[in-house]
Short mmCIF file of C-alpha atoms in Angstrom, two decimals:
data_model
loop_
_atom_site.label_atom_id
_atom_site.label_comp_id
_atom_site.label_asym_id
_atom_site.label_seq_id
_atom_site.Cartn_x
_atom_site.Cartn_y
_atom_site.Cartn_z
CA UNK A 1 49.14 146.80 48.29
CA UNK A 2 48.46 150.00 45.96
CA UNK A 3 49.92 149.63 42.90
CA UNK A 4 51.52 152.39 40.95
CA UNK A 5 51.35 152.67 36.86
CA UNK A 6 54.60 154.65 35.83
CA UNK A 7 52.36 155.26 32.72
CA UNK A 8 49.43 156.69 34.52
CA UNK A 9 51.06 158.11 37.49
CA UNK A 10 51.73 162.16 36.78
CA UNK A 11 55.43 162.53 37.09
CA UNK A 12 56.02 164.64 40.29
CA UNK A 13 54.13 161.92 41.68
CA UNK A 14 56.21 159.24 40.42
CA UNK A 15 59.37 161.14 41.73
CA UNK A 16 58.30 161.24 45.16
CA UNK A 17 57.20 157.12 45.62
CA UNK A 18 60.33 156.42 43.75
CA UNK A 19 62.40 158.44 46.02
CA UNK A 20 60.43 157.04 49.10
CA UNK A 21 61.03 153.63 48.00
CA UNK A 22 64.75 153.82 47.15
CA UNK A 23 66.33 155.45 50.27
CA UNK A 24 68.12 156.05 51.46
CA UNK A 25 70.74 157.64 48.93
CA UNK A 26 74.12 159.13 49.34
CA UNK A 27 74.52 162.76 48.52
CA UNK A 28 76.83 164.28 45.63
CA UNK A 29 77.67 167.56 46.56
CA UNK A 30 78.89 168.56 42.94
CA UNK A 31 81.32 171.16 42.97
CA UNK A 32 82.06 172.69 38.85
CA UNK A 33 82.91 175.78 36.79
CA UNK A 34 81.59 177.03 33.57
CA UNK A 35 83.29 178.59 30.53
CA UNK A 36 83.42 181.70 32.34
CA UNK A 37 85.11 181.00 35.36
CA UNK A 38 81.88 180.83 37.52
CA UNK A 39 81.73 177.92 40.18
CA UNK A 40 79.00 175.64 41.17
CA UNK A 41 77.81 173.90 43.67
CA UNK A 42 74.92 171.74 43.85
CA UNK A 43 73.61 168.69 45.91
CA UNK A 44 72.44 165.09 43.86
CA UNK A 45 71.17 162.48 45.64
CA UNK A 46 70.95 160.09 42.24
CA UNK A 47 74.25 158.79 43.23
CA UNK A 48 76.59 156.44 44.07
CA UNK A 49 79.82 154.01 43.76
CA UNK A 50 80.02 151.54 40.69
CA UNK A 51 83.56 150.29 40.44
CA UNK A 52 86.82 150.37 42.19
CA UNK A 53 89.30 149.57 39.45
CA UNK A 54 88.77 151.64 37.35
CA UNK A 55 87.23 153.76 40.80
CA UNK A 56 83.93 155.03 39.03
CA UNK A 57 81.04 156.91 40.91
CA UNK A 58 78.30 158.13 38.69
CA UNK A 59 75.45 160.96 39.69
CA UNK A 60 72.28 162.02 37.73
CA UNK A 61 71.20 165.13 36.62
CA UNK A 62 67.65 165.58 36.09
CA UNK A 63 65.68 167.84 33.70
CA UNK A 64 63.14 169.69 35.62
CA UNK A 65 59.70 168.47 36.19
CA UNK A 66 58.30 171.77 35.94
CA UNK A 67 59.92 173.32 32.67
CA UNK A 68 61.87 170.51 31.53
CA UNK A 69 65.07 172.93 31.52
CA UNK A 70 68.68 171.31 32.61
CA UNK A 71 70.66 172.40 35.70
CA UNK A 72 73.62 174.45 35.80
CA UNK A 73 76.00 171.28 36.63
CA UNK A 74 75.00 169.27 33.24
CA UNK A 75 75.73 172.40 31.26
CA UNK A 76 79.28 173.25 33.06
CA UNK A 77 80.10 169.25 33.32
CA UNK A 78 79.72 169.48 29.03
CA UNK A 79 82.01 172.13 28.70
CA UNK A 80 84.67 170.94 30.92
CA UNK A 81 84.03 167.01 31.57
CA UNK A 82 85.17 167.74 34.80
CA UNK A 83 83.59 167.54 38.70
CA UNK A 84 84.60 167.34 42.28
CA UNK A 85 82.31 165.26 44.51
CA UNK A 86 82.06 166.54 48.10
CA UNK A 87 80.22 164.11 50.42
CA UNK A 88 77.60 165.32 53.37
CA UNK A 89 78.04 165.07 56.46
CA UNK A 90 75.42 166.23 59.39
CA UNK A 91 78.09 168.98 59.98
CA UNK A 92 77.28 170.78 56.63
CA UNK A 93 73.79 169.47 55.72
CA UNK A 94 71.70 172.91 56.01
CA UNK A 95 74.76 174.58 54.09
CA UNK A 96 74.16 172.32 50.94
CA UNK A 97 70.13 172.40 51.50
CA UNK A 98 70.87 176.07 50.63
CA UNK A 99 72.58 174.99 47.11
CA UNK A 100 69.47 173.40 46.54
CA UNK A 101 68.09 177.02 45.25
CA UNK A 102 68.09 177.63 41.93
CA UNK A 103 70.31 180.93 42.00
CA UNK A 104 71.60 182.25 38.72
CA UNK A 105 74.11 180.59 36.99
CA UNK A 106 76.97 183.89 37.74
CA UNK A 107 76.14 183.29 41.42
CA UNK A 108 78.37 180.67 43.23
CA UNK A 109 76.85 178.75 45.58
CA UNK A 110 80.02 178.34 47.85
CA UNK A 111 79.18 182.60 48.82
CA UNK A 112 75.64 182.07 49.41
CA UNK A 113 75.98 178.68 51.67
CA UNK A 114 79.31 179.95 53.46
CA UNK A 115 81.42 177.24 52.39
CA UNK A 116 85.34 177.80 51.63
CA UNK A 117 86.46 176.42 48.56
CA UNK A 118 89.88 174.93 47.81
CA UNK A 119 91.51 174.37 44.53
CA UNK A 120 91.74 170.54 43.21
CA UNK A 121 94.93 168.80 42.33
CA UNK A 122 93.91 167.66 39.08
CA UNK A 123 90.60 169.20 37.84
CA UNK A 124 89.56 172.89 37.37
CA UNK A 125 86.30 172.80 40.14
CA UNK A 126 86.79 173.65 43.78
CA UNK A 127 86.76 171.44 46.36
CA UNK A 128 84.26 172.08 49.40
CA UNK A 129 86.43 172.09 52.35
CA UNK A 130 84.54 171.72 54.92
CA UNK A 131 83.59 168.35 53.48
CA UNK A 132 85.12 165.27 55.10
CA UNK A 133 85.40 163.71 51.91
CA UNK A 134 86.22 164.82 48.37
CA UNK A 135 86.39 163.03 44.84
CA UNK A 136 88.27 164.99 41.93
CA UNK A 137 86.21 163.14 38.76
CA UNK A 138 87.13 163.00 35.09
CA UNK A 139 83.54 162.58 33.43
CA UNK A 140 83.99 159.47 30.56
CA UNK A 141 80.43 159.59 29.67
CA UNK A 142 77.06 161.31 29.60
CA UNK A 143 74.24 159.51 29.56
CA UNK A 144 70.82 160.95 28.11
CA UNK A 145 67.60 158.99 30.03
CA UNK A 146 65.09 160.84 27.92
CA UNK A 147 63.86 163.99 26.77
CA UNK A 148 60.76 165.23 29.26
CA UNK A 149 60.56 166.47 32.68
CA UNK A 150 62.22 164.63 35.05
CA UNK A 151 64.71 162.82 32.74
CA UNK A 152 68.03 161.81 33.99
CA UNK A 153 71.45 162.65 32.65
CA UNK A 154 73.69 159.62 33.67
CA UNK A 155 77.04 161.32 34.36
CA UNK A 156 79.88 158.57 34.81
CA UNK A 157 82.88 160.05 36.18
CA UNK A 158 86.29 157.88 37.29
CA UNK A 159 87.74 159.72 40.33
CA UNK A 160 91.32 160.36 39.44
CA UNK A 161 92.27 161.60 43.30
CA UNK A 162 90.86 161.69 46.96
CA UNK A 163 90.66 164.24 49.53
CA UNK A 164 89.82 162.37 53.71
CA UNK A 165 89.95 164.81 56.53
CA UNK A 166 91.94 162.71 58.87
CA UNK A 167 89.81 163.60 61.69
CA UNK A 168 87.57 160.73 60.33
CA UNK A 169 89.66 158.20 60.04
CA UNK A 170 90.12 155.03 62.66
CA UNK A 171 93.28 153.90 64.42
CA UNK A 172 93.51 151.83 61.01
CA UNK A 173 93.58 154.53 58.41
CA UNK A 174 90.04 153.32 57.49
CA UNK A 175 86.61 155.71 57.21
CA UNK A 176 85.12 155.53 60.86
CA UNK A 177 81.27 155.95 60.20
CA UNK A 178 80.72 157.46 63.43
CA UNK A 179 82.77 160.59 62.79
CA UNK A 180 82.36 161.01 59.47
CA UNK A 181 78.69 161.41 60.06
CA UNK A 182 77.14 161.01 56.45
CA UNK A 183 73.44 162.28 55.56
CA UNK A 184 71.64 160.26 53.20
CA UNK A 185 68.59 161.40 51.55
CA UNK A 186 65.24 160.02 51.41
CA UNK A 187 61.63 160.76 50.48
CA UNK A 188 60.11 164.36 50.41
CA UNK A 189 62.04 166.73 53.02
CA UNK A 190 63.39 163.58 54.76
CA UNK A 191 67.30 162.41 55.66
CA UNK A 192 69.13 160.40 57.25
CA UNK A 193 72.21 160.84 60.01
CA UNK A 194 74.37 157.62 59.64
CA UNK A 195 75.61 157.28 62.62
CA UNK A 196 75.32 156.55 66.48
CA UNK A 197 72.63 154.20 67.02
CA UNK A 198 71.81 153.69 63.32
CA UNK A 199 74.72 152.27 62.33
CA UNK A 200 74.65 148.39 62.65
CA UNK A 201 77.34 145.64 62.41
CA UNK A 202 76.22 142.38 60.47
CA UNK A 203 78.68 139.85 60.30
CA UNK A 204 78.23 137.80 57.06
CA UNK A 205 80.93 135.92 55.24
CA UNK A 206 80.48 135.20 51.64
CA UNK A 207 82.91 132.40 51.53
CA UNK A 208 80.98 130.30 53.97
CA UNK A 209 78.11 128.94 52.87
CA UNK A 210 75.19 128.71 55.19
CA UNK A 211 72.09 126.26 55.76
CA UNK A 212 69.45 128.48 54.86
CA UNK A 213 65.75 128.47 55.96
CA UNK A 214 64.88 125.51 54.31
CA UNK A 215 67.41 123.83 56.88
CA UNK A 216 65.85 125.00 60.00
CA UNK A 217 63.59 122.80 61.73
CA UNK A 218 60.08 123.68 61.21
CA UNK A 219 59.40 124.81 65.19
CA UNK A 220 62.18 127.01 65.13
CA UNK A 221 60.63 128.35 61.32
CA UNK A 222 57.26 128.84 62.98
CA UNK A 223 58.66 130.46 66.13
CA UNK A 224 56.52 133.28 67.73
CA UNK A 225 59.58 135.11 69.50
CA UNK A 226 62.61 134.60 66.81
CA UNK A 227 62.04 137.28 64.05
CA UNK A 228 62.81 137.05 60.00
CA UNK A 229 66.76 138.66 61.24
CA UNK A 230 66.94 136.45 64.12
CA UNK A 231 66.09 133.18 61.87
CA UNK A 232 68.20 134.92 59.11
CA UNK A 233 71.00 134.54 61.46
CA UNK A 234 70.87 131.56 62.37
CA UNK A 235 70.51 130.03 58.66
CA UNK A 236 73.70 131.64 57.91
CA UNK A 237 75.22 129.10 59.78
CA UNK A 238 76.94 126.62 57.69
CA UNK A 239 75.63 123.44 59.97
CA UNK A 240 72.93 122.90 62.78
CA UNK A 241 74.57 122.16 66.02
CA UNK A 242 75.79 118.90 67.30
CA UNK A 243 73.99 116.83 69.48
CA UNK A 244 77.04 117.25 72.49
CA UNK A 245 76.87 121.17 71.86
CA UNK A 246 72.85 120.55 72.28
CA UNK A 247 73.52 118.66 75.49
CA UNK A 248 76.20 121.16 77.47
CA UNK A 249 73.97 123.95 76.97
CA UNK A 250 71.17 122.00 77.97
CA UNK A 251 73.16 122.05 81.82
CA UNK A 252 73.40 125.50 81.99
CA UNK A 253 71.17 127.23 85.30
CA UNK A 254 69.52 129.57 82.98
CA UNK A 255 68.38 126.75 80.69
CA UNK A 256 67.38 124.45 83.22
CA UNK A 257 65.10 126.81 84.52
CA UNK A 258 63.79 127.46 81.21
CA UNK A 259 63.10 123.87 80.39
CA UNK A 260 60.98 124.16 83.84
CA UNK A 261 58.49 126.83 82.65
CA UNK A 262 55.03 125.81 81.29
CA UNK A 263 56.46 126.78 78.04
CA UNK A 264 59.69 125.35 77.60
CA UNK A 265 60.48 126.39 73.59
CA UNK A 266 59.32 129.91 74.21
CA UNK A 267 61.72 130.44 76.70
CA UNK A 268 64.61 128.74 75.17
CA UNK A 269 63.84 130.78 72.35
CA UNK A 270 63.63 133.69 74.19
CA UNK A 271 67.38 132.60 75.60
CA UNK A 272 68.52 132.07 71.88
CA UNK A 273 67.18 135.35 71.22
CA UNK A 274 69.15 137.32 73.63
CA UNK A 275 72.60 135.37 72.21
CA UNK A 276 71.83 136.43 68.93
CA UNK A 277 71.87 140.38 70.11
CA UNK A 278 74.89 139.48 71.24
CA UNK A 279 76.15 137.95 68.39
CA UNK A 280 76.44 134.66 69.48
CA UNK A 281 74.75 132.48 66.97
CA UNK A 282 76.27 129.29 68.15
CA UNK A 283 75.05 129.39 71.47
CA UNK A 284 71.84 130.69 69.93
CA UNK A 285 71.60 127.83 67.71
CA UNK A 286 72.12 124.80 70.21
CA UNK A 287 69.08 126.75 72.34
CA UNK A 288 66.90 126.51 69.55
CA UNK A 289 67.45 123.42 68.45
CA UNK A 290 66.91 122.06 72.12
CA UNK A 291 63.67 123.89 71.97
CA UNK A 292 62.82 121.16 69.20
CA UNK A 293 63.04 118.30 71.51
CA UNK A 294 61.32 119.35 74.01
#
């Protein structure tokens, strides 16, 4: 593996594996106003949710690497303590790629990305309307990282209101992930569109407590077809299956067949392996664990 030395490693460098590694990240779109009256908008992706009562999200500002100077956010955040989050969606990603430019600090950023901004309920920043999602944010604290290039500010803010388009909610009331349509943000120039195809359901209760690898026999541990997820699944089981459950499935057409092959445990594996895209880890278990007595 190549091995990186934070000590040795020249900081831009450092940035970019560290931002490979750790993706991807949800987007603050920071929304604030300075002394003056001039609004801000800019886009962090050192972000995310902390607590829920008290509700706390907390961002970073980061000196720049190339002249160690602070953004326009950290300075405006000081003076006022407050912010409004906006989250990304796919809808309004190359509009806040454009905030990403360091314009002057009179210049507002919702002019030169063509975004509309509304006033907040409870804080003096705008909020971006055409996000789906907005946080109004009391900052509690401001946390210094260090005093070089690339140094984080650790802002903590407790969001104090909420702003959900309800064109992305479910029949439920609840965030649908498919129409909000997030971005996340990874390495270099690269993102992420959550949603479609790349969003994934995994069922796993945490008040059930299940077997674990060590519990699976060793053929189905060794198996050349089930993968790391597939035996992850079934080890979350809390039990193997019983020997009757082993024996009904053993009468099933499909299985017979498979028990007729020249490789009988590959293809009942294969079988369990086709349940367990479906979800089925019951009936994916009892094929497995026939495999083992064959």
């Amino acid at each position: 593996m190549k091995v990186i030395d934070p000590a040795s490693t020249p900081t831009k460098d450092l940035h970019q594996y560290l931002l490979g590694a750790v993706a991807p990240r949800p987007i603050a779109f920071a929304s604030t106003v300075d002394e003056h009256g001039n609004h801000n908008l800019a886009p962090y992706s050192f972000f995310n949710c902390f607590s829920s009562n008290p509700p706390i999200v907390v961002f970073s500002s980061n000196r720049r690497v190339s002249d160690n100077s602070t953004k326009d956010t950290l300075h405006n955040i000081m003076q006022t303590r407050e912010v409004v989050i906006n989250v990304v969606n796919y809808n309004i990603v190359r509009q806040m790629a454009l905030t990403s430019i360091d314009y002057p600090s009179e210049v507002s950023e919702f002019e030169k990305a063509g975004l509309t901004p509304v006033p907040a309920d409870l804080v003096s920043p705008m909020r971006v309307e055409e996000s789906p999602a907005q946080l109004e944010c009391k900052v509690k604290e401001i946390i210094p990282l260090g005093e070089s290039g690339g140094a984080g500010h650790l802002i903590i803010c407790e969001v104090v209101r909420m702003h959900i388009h309800e064109q992305v909610l479910d029949e439920d009331g609840k965030i649908n992930p498919h129409k909000i349509d997030l971005m996340g943000r990874m390495g270099r120039a690269f993102y992420v569109r959550a949603s479609g195809e790349a969003i994934h359901k995994i069922f796993q209760p945490f008040n059930v407590q299940g077997m674990g690898f060590d519990a699976l026999p060793v053929g189905i541990r060794n198996s050349t077809v089930l993968t790391g997820n597939n035996l992850g699944m079934l080890a979350s089981l809390p039990e193997p299956p019983s020997p009757e459950a082993i024996e009904a499935i053993r009468k099933e057409p499909t299985v017979q067949e498979a028990l007729s092959t020249g490789h009988p445990r590959r293809a009942l594996h294969l079988l369990a392996q086709k349940e367990l895209a479906k979800e089925d880890k019951t009936k994916a278990a009892a094929l497995a664990w026939l495999g083992e007595q064959v």
